[in-house]
Coordinates of N, CA and C in Angstrom, one line a residue:
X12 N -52.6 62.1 21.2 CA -53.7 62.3 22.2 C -55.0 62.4 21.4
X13 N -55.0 62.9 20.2 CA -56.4 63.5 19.4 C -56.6 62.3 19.2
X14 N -55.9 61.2 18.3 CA -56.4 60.1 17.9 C -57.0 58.9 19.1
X15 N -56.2 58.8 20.3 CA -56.7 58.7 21.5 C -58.1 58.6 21.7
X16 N -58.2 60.5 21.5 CA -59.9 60.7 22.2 C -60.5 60.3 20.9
X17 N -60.3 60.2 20.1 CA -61.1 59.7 19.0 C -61.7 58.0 19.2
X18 N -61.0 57.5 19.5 CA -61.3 56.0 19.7 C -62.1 56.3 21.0
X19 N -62.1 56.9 21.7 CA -63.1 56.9 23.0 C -62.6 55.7 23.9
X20 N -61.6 55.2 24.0 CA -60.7 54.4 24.8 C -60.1 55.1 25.9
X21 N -61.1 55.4 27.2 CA -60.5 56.1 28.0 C -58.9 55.5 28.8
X22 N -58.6 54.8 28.2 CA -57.2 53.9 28.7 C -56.3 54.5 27.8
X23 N -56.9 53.9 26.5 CA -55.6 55.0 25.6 C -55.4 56.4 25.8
X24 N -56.3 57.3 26.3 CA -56.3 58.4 26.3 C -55.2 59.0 27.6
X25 N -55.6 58.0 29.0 CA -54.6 58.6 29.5 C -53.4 57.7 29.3
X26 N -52.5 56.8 28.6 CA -51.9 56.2 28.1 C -50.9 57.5 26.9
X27 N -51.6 58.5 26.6 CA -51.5 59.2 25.3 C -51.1 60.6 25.9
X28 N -51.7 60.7 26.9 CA -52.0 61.8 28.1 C -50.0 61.7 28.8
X29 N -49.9 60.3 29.4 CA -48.3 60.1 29.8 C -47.7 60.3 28.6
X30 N -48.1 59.5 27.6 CA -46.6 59.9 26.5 C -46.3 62.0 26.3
X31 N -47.7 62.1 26.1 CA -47.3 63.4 26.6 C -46.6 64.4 27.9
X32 N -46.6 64.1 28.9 CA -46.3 64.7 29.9 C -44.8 63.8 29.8
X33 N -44.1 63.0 29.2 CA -42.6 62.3 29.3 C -42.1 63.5 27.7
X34 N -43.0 63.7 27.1 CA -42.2 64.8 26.1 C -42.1 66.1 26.4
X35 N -43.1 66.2 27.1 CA -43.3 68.0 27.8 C -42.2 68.0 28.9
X36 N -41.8 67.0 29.6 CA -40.8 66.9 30.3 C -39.8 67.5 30.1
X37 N -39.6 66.4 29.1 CA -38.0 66.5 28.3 C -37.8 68.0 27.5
X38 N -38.9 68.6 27.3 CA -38.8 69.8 27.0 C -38.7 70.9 27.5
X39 N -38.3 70.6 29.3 CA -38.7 71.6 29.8 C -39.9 72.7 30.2
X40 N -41.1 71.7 30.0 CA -42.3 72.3 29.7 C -42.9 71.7 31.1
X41 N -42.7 71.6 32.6 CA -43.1 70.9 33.4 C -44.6 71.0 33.6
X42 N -44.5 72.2 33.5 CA -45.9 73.0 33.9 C -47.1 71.8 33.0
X43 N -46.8 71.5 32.1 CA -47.9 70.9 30.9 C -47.5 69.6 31.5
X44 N -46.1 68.8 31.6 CA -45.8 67.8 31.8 C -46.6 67.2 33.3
X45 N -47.0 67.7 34.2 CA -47.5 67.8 35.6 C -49.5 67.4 35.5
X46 N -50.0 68.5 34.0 CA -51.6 68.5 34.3 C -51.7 67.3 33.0
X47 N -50.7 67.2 32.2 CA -51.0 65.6 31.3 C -50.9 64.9 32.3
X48 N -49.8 64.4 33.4 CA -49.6 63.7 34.4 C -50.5 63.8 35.3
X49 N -51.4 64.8 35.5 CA -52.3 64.6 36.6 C -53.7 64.1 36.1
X50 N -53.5 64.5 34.9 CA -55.1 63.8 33.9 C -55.4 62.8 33.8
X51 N -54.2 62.0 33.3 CA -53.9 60.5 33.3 C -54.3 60.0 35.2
X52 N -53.9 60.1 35.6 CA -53.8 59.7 36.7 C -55.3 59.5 37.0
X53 N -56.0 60.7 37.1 CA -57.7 60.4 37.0 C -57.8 60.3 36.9
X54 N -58.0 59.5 35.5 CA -58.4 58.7 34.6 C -57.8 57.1 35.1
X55 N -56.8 56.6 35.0 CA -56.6 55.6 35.7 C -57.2 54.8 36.9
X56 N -56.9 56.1 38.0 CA -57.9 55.6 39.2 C -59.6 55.3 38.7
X57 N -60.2 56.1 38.3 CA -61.6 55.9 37.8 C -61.4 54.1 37.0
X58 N -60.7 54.0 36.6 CA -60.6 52.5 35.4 C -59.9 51.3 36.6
X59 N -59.4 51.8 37.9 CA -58.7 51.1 38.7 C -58.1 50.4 37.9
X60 N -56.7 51.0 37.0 CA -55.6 50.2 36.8 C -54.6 50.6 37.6
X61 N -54.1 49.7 39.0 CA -53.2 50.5 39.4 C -51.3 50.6 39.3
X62 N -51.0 49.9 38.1 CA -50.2 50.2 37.8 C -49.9 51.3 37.1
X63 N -50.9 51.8 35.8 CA -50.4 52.9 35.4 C -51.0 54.0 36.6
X64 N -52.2 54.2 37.1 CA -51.7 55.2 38.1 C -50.5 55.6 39.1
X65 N -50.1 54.3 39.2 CA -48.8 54.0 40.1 C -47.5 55.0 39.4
X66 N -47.8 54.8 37.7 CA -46.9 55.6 37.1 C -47.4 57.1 36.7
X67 N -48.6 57.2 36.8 CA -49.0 59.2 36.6 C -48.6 59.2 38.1
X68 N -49.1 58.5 38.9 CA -48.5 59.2 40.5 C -47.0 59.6 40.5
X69 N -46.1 58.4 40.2 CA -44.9 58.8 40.3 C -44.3 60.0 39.2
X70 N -45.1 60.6 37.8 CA -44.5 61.6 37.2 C -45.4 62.9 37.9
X71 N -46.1 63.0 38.3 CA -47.1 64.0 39.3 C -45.6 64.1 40.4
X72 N -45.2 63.2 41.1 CA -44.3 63.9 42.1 C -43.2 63.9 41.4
X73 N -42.3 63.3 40.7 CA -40.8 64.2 39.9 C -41.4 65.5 39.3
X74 N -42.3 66.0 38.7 CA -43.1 67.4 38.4 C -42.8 68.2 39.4
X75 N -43.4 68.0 40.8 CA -43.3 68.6 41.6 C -42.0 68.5 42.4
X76 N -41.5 68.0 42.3 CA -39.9 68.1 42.9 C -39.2 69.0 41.9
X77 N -39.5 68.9 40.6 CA -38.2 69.9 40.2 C -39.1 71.2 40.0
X78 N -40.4 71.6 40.1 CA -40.7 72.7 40.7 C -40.4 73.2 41.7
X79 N -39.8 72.2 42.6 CA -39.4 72.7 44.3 C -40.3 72.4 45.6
X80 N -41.9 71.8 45.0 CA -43.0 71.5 46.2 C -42.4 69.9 46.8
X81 N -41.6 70.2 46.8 CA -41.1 68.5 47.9 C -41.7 68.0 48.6
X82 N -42.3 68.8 49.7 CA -43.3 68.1 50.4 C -44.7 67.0 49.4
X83 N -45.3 68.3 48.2 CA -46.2 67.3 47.8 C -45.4 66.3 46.9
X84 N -44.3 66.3 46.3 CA -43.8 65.7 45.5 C -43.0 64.8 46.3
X85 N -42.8 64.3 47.4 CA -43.0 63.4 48.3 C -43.9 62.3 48.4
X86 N -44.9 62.9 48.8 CA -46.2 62.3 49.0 C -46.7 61.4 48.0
X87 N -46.4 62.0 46.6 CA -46.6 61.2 45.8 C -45.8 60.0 44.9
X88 N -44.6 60.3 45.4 CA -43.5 59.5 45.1 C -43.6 58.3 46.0
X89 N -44.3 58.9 47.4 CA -44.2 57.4 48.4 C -45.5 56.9 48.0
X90 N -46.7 57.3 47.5 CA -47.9 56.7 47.1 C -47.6 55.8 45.8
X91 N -46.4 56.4 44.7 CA -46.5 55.0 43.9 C -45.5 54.1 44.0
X92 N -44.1 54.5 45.4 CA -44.0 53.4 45.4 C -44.9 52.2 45.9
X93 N -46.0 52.7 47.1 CA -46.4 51.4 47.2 C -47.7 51.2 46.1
X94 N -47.8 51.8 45.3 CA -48.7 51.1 43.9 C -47.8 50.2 43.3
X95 N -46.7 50.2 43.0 CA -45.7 49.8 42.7 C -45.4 48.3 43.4
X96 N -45.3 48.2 44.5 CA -45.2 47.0 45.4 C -46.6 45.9 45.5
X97 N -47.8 47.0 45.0 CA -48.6 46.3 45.0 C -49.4 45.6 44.3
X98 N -48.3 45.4 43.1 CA -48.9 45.0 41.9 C -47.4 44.2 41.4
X99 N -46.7 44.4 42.1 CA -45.1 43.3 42.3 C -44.3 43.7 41.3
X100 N -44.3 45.3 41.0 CA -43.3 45.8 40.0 C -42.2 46.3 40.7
X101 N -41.3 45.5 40.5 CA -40.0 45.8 41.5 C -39.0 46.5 40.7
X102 N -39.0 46.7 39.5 CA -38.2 47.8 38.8 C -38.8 49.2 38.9
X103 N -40.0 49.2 38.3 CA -40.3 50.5 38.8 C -41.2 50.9 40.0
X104 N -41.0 49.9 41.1 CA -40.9 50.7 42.5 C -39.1 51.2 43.1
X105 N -38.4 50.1 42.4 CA -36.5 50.7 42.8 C -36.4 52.0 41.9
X106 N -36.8 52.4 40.8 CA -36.5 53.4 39.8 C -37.1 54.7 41.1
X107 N -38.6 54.5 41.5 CA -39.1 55.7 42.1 C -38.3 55.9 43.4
X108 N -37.9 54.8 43.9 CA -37.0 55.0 45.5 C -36.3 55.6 45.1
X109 N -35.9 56.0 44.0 CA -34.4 56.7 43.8 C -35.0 58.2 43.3
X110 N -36.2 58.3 42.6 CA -36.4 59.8 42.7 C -36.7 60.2 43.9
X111 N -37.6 59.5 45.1 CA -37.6 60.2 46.5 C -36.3 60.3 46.7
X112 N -35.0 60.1 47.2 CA -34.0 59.5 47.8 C -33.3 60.9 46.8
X113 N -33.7 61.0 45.4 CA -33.6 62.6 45.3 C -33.8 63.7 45.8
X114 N -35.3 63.5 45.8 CA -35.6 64.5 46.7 C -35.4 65.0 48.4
X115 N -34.9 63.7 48.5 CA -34.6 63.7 49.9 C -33.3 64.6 49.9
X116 N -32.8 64.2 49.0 CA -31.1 65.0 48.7 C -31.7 66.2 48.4
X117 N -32.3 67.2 48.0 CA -32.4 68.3 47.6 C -33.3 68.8 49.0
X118 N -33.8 68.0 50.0 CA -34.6 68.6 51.1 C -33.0 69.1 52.0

């Protein structure tokens, strides 16, 4: 991430921002995993790439689902699937149907 902001490449940064919140993940570190994932996401919309926001959307709601806010982590799971549809990524719009379809199971 340091080397990131260093280049002033607001794309790499939130690019740098996800690889972070997929290790904070994995570490059981949601809480961090969630505000890297929601930074990026900012940053994306502002640059309108919408596939990688499509992808902080969808780590912003698995965040929130294994915290337990289903309802928002819902919301955001159905917002990247359709970022996902609308940019014709049909792997990772099938990958997110299956985290809602989780969450659905834990509702």
């Amino acid at each position: 991430l340091l080397a990131a902001t260093r280049l002033g490449d607001p794309r790499s940064v939130g690019i740098a921002l996800m690889e972070r919140a997929a290790v904070s993940g994995g570490l059981g570190r949601g809480d961090l995993a969630r505000t890297s994932a929601e930074e990026a996401l900012a940053i994306f919309e502002e640059l309108r790439e919408p596939w990688w926001a499509a992808r902080a959307m969808r780590t912003v709601g698995v965040c929130l689902r294994d915290a337990g806010n289903l309802d928002e982590g819902q919301r955001h799971l159905l917002a990247a699937i359709a970022g996902f549809a609308s940019v014709g990524d049909r792997w990772w719009r099938a990958r997110t149907q299956r985290n809602l379809a989780e969450l659905r199971l834990a509702q």
